[in-house]
Tab-separated table of C-alpha atoms and ligand atoms in Angstrom:
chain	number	residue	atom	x	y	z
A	291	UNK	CA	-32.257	31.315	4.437
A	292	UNK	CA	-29.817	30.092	6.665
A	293	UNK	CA	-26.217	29.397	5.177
A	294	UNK	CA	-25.754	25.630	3.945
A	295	UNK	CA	-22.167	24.128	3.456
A	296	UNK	CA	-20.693	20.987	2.368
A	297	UNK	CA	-18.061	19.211	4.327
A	298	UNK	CA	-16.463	16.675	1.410
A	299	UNK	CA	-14.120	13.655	2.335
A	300	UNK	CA	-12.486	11.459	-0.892
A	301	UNK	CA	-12.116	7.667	-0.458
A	302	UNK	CA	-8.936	6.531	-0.744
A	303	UNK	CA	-6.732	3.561	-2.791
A	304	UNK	CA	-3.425	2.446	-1.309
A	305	UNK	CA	-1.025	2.140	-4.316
A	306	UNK	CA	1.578	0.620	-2.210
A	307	UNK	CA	2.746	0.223	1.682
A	308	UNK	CA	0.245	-1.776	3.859
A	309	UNK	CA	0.865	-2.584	7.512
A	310	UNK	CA	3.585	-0.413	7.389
A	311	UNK	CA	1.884	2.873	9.074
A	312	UNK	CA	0.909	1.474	12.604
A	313	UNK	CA	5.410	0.391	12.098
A	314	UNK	CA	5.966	4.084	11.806
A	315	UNK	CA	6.640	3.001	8.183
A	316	UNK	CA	6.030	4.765	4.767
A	317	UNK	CA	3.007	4.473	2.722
A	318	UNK	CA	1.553	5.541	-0.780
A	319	UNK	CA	-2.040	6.160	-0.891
A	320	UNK	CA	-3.984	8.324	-3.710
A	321	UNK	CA	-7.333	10.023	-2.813
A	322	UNK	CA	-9.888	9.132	-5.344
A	323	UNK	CA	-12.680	10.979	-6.857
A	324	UNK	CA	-15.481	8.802	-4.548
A	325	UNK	CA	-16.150	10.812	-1.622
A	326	UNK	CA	-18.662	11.038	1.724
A	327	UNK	CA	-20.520	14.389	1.592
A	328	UNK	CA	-21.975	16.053	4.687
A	329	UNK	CA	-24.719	18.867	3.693
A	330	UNK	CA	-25.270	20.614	6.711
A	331	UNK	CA	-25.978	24.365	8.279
A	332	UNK	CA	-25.806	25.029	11.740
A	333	UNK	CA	-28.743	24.696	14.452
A	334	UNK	CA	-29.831	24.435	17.830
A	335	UNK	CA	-29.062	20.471	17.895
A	336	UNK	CA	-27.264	18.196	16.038
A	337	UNK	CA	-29.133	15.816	13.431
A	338	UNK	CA	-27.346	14.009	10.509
A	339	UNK	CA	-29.433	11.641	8.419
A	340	UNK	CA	-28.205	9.585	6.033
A	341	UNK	CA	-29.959	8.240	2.913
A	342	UNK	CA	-27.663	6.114	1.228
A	343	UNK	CA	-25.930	4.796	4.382
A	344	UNK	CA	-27.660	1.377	5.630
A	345	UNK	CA	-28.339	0.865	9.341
A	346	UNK	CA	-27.407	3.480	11.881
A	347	UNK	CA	-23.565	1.937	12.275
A	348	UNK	CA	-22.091	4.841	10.816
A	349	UNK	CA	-23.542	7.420	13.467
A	350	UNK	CA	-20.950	5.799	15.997
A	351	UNK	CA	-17.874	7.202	14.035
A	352	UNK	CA	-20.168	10.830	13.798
A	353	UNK	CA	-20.212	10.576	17.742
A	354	UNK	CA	-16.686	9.581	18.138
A	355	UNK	CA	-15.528	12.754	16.500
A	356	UNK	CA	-17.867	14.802	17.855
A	357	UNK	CA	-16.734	14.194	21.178
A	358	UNK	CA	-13.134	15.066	19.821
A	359	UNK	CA	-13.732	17.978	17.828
A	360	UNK	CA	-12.868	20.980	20.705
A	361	UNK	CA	-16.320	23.319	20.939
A	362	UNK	CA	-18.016	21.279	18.014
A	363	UNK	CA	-20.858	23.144	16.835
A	364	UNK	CA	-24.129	21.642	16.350
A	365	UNK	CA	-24.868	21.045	12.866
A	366	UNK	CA	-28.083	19.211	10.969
A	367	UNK	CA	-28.187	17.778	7.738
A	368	UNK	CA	-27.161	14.875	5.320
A	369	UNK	CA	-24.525	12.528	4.425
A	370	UNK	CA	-23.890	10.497	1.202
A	371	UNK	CA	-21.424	9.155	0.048
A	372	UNK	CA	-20.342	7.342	-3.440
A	373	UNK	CA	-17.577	4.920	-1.655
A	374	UNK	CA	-18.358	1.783	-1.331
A	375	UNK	CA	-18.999	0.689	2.313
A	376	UNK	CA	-16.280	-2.006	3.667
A	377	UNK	CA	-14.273	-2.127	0.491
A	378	UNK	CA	-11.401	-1.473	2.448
A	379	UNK	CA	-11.439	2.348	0.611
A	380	UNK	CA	-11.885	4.159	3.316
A	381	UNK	CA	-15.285	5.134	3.563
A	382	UNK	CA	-15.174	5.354	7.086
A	383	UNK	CA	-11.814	7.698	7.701
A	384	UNK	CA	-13.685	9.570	4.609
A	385	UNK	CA	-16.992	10.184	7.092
A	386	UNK	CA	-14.892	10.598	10.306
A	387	UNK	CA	-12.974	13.757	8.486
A	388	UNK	CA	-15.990	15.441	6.870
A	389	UNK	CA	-17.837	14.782	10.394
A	390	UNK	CA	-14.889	16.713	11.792
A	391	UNK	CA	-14.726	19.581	9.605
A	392	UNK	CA	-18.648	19.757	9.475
A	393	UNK	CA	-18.062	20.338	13.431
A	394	UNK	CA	-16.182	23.098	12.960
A	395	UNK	CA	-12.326	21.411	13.277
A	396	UNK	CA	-9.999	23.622	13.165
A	397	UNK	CA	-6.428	22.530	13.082
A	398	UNK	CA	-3.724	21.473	9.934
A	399	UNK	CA	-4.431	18.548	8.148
A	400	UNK	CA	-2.254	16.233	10.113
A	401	UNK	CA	-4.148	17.240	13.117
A	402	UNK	CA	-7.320	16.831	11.799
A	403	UNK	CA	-6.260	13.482	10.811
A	404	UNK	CA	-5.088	12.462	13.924
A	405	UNK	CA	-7.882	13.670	15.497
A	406	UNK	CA	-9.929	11.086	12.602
A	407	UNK	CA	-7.665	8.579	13.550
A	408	UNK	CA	-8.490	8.962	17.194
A	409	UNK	CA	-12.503	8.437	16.609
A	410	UNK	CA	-11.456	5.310	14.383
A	411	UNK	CA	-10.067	3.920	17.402
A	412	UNK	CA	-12.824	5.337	19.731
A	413	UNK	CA	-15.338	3.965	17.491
A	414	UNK	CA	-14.550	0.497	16.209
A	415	UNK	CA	-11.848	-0.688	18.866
A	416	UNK	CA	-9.599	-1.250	15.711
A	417	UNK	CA	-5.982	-0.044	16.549
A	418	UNK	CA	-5.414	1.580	12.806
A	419	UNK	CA	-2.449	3.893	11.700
A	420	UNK	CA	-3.053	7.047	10.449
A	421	UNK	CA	-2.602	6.101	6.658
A	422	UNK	CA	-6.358	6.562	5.546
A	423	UNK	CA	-7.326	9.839	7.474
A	424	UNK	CA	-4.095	11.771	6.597
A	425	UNK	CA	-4.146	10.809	2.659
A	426	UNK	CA	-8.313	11.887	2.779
A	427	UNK	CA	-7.017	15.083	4.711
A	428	UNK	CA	-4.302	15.884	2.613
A	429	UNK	CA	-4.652	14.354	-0.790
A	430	UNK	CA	-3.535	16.695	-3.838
A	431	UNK	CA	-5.909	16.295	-7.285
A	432	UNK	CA	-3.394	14.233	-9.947
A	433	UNK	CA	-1.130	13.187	-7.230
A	434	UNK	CA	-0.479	10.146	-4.981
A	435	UNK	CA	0.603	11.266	-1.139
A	436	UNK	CA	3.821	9.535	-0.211
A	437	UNK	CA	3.574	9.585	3.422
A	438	UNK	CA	6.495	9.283	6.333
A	439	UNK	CA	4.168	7.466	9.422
A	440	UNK	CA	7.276	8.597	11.658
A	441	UNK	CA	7.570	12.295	10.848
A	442	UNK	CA	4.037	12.396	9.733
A	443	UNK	CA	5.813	14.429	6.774
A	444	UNK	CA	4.359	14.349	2.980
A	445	UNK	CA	4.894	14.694	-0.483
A	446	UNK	CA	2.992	15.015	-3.634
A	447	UNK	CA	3.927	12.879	-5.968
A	448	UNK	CA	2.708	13.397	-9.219
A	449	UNK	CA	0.234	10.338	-11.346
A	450	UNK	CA	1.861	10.616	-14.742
A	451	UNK	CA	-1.481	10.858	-17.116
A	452	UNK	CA	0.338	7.957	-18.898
A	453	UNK	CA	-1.076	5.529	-16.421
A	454	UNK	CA	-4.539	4.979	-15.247
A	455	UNK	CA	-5.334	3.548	-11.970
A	456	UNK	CA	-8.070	0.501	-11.790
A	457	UNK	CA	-9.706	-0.954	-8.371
A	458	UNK	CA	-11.864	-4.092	-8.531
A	459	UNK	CA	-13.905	-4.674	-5.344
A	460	UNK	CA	-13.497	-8.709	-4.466
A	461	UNK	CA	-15.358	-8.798	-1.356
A	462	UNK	CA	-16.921	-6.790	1.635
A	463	UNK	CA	-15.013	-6.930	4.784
A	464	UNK	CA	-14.629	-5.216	8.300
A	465	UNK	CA	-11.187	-4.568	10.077
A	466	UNK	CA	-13.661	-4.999	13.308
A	467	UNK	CA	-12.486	-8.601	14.793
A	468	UNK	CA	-10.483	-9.425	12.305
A	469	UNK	CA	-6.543	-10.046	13.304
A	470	UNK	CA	-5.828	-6.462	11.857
A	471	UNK	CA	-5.037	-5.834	16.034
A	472	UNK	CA	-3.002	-9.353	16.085
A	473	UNK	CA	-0.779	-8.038	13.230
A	474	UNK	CA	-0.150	-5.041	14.740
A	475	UNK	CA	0.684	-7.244	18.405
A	476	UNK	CA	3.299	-8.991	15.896
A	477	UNK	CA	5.051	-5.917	15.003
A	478	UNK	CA	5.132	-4.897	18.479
A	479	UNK	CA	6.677	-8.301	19.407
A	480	UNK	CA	9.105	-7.736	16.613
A	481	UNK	CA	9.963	-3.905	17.665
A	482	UNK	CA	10.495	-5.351	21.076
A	483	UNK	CA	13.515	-7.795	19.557
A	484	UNK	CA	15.019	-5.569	16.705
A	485	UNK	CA	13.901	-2.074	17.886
A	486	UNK	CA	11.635	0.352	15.644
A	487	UNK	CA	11.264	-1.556	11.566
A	488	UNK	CA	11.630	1.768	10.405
A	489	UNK	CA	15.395	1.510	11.337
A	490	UNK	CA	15.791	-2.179	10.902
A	491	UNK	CA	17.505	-3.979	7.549
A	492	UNK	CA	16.560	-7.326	6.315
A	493	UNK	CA	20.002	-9.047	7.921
A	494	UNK	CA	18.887	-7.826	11.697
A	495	UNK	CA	15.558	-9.828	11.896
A	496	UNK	CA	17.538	-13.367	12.120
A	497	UNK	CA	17.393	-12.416	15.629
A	498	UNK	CA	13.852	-12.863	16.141
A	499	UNK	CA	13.775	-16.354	16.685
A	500	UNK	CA	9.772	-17.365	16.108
A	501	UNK	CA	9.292	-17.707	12.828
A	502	UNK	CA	5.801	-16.252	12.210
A	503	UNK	CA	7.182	-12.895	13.918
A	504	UNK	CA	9.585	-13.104	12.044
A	505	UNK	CA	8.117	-13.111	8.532
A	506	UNK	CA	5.956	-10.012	9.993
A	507	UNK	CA	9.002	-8.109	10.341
A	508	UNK	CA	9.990	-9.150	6.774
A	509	UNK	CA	6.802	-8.084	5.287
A	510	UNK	CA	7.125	-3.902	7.049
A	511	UNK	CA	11.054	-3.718	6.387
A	512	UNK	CA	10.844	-4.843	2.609
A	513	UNK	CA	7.662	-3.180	2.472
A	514	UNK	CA	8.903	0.287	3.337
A	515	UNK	CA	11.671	-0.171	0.801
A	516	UNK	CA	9.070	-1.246	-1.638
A	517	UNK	CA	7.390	2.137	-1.234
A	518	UNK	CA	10.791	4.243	-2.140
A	519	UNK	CA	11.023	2.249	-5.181
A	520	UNK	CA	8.011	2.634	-6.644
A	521	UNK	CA	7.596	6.027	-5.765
A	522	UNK	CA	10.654	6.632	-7.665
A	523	UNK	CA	10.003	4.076	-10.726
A	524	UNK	CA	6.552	6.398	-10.778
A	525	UNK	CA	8.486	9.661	-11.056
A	526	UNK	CA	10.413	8.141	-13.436
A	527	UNK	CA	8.125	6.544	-15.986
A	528	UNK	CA	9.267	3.281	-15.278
A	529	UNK	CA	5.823	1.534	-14.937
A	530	UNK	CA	7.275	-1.931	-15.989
A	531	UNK	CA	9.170	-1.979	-12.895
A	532	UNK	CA	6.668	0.158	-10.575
A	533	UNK	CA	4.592	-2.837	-11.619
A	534	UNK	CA	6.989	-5.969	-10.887
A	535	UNK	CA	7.130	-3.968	-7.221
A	536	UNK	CA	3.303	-3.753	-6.819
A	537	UNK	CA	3.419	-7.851	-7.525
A	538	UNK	CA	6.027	-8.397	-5.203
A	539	UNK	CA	4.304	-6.457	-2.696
A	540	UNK	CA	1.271	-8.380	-3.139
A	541	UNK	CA	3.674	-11.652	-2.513
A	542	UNK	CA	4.760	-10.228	0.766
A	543	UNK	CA	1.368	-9.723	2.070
A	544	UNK	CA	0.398	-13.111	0.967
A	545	UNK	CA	3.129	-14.858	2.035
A	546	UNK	CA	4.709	-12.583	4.603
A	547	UNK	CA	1.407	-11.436	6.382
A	548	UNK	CA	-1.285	-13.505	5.997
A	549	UNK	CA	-3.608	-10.999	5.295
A	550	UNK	CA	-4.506	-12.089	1.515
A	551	UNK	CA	-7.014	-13.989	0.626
A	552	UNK	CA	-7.249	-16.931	-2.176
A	553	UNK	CA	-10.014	-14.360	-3.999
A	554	UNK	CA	-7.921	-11.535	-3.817
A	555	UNK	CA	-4.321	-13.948	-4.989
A	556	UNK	CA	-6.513	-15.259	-7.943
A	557	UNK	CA	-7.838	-11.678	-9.321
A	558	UNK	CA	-4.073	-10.375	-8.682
A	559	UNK	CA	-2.817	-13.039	-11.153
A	560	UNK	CA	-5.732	-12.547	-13.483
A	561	UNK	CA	-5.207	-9.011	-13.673
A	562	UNK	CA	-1.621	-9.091	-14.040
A	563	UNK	CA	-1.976	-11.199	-17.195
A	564	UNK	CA	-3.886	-9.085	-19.016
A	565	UNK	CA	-2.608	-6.910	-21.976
A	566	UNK	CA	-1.952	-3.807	-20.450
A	567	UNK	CA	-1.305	-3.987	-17.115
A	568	UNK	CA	1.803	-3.377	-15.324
A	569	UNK	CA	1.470	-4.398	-12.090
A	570	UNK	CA	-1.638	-5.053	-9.276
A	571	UNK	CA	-1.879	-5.982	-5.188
A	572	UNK	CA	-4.128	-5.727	-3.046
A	573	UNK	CA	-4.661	-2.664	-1.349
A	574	UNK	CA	-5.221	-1.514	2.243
A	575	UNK	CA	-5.956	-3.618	5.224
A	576	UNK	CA	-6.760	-7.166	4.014
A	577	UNK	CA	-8.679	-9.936	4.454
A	578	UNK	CA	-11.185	-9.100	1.624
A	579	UNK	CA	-11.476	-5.443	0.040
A	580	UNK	CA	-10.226	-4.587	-2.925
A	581	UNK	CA	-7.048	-5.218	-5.557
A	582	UNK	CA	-5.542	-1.996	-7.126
A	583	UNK	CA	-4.009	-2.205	-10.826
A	584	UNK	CA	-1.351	0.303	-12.494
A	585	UNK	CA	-2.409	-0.614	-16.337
A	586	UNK	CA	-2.102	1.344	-19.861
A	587	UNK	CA	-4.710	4.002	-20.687
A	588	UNK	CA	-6.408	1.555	-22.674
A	589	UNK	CA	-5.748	-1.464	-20.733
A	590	UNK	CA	-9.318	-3.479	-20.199
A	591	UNK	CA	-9.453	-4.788	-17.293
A	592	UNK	CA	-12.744	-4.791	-15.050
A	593	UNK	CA	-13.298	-2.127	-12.016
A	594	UNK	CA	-13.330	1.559	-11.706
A	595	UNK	CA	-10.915	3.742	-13.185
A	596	UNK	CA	-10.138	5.921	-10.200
A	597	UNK	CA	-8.780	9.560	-10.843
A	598	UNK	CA	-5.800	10.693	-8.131
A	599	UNK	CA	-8.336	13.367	-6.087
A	600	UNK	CA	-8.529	16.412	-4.055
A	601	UNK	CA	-8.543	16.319	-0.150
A	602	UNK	CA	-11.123	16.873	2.454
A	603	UNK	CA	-12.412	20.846	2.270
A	604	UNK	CA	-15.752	22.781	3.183
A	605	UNK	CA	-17.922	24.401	0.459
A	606	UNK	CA	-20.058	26.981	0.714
A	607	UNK	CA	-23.330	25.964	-1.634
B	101	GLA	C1	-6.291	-0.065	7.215
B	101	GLA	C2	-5.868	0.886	8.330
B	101	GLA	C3	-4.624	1.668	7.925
B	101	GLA	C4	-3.527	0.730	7.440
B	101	GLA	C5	-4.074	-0.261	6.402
B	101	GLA	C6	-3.050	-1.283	6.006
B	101	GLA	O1	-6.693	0.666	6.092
B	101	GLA	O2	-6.895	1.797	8.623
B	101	GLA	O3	-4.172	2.445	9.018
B	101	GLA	O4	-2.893	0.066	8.500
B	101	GLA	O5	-5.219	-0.930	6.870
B	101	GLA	O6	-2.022	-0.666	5.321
């Protein structure tokens, strides 16, 4: 009997720091225990089915990274996956890594997330940061992955086990044609006024003059501060205030960005009145997808309970 592997890829929840990656910005994603799952041994040719994966879309991102992956070997076998397609969790960075290491990627995890990233683009057209792949590459069981989009440096930060972490799904959507690409134009126009966000304060963006721009470049520079704060307000214990950030957040994306929706706004407020509950956004790229919460252990609030999960890795069955 031939040797069979499995090439596993988590999902991912962004706890804070949206439309701040493509901005060179920081993020704070968790991998969560929902993952894509290639079963595969090697062959003469390559053939992936997929069971629980509608239509044939997905074998576009399997192509895209098979024409990246240096030598890939030819591999047959299965994919599932228990993360909920168009979510806005990731399922697709999730299939583009295990693709990559079922092909036989060889590289650090940063490089195998770039190389994710890469098919992402190749794929879908979408011009997406490398937020998604690097948290599935590099994710850390119990911790969330603070991540520096500039230096493409991380850190583990541990989920105290005094939280728990809830995700309600609102509504299906795909990045593909939506103005994800426009908002990252605006930053551009914004970068090409005030130079890089990453190095720009609040007081230098009077200086872009058009006001929608302008409100952009508010949303990445209080954004990335948003991210040091709760980062450290996590570390801390402070979950009242980690939570007053993830609301503010939330605002900025709203208000700032334009990339909420009236859905997501009212199940923000709902969930953030409910015993429990410190704080909730919405989480990842927008426009539909899904709202995270920080709550109590006991907290009741509807969605999963997501557990802070390992990264991508091969298994030998
Ligand atoms: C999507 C993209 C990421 C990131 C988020 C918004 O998930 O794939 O690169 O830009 O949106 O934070």
């Amino acid at each position: 009997m031939p040797e069979t592997f499995r090439a596993i890829a988590p999902g991912r929840v962004n706890l804070i720091g949206d439309h701040t990656d493509y901005a060179g910005g920081l993020v704070f994603p968790m991998a969560i225990d929902r993952s894509t799952v290639i079963e595969f041994l090697e062959a003469d040719a390559t053939s992936l089915v997929s069971a629980d994966v509608e239509g044939d879309g997905w074998l576009r991102y399997i192509e895209a990274v098979r024409g990246l992956v240096p030598g890939a070997r030819a591999v047959s076998g299965r994919v599932a996956t228990t993360i909920p397609i168009g979510a806005g969790l990731s399922s697709s960075a999730a299939l583009e890594v295990a693709a990559a290491l079922a092909f036989g990627f060889r590289g650090s995890v940063v490089e195998l997330a770039q190389l994710s990233r890469q098919a992402e683009h190749d794929a879908t057209g979408v011009p997406c940061g490398i937020m998604d792949q690097l948290c599935i590459a590099a994710g850390r069981a119990g911790h969330a992955t603070l991540i520096d989009c500039r230096s493409l440096e991380l850190t583990h930060v541990p989920v105290p086990d005094s939280v728990k972490v809830v995700v309600r799904f609102i509504a299906s959507r795909t990045l593909e044609g939506s103005e994800y690409a426009t908002r990252v134009a605006e930053c551009g126009a914004a970068e090409a006024i005030v130079g890089p966000l990453r190095d720009a304060a609040l007081r230098d963006l009077v200086a872009i003059t058009d006001e929608r721009i302008r409100r952009r470049a508010v949303h990445v520079v209080s954004e990335n501060a948003r991210v040091q704060s709760f980062a450290a307000a996590l570390s801390s214990f402070d979950f009242g205030l980690a939570g007053e950030i993830m609301l503010e957040g939330h605002r900025s994306l709203a208000e700032n960005f334009d990339v909420s929706t009236a859905a997501m706004d009212r199940a923000v407020r709902e969930i953030a009145e409910t015993p429990g509950v410190y704080g909730a956004r919405m989480t990842g790229g927008g426009f539909g997808g899904c709202v995270v919460a920080l709550c109590e252990p006991d907290a009741r609030v509807d969605g999963w309970v997501v557990e802070a999960s390992a990264g991508a890795r091969v298994v030998r069955n």
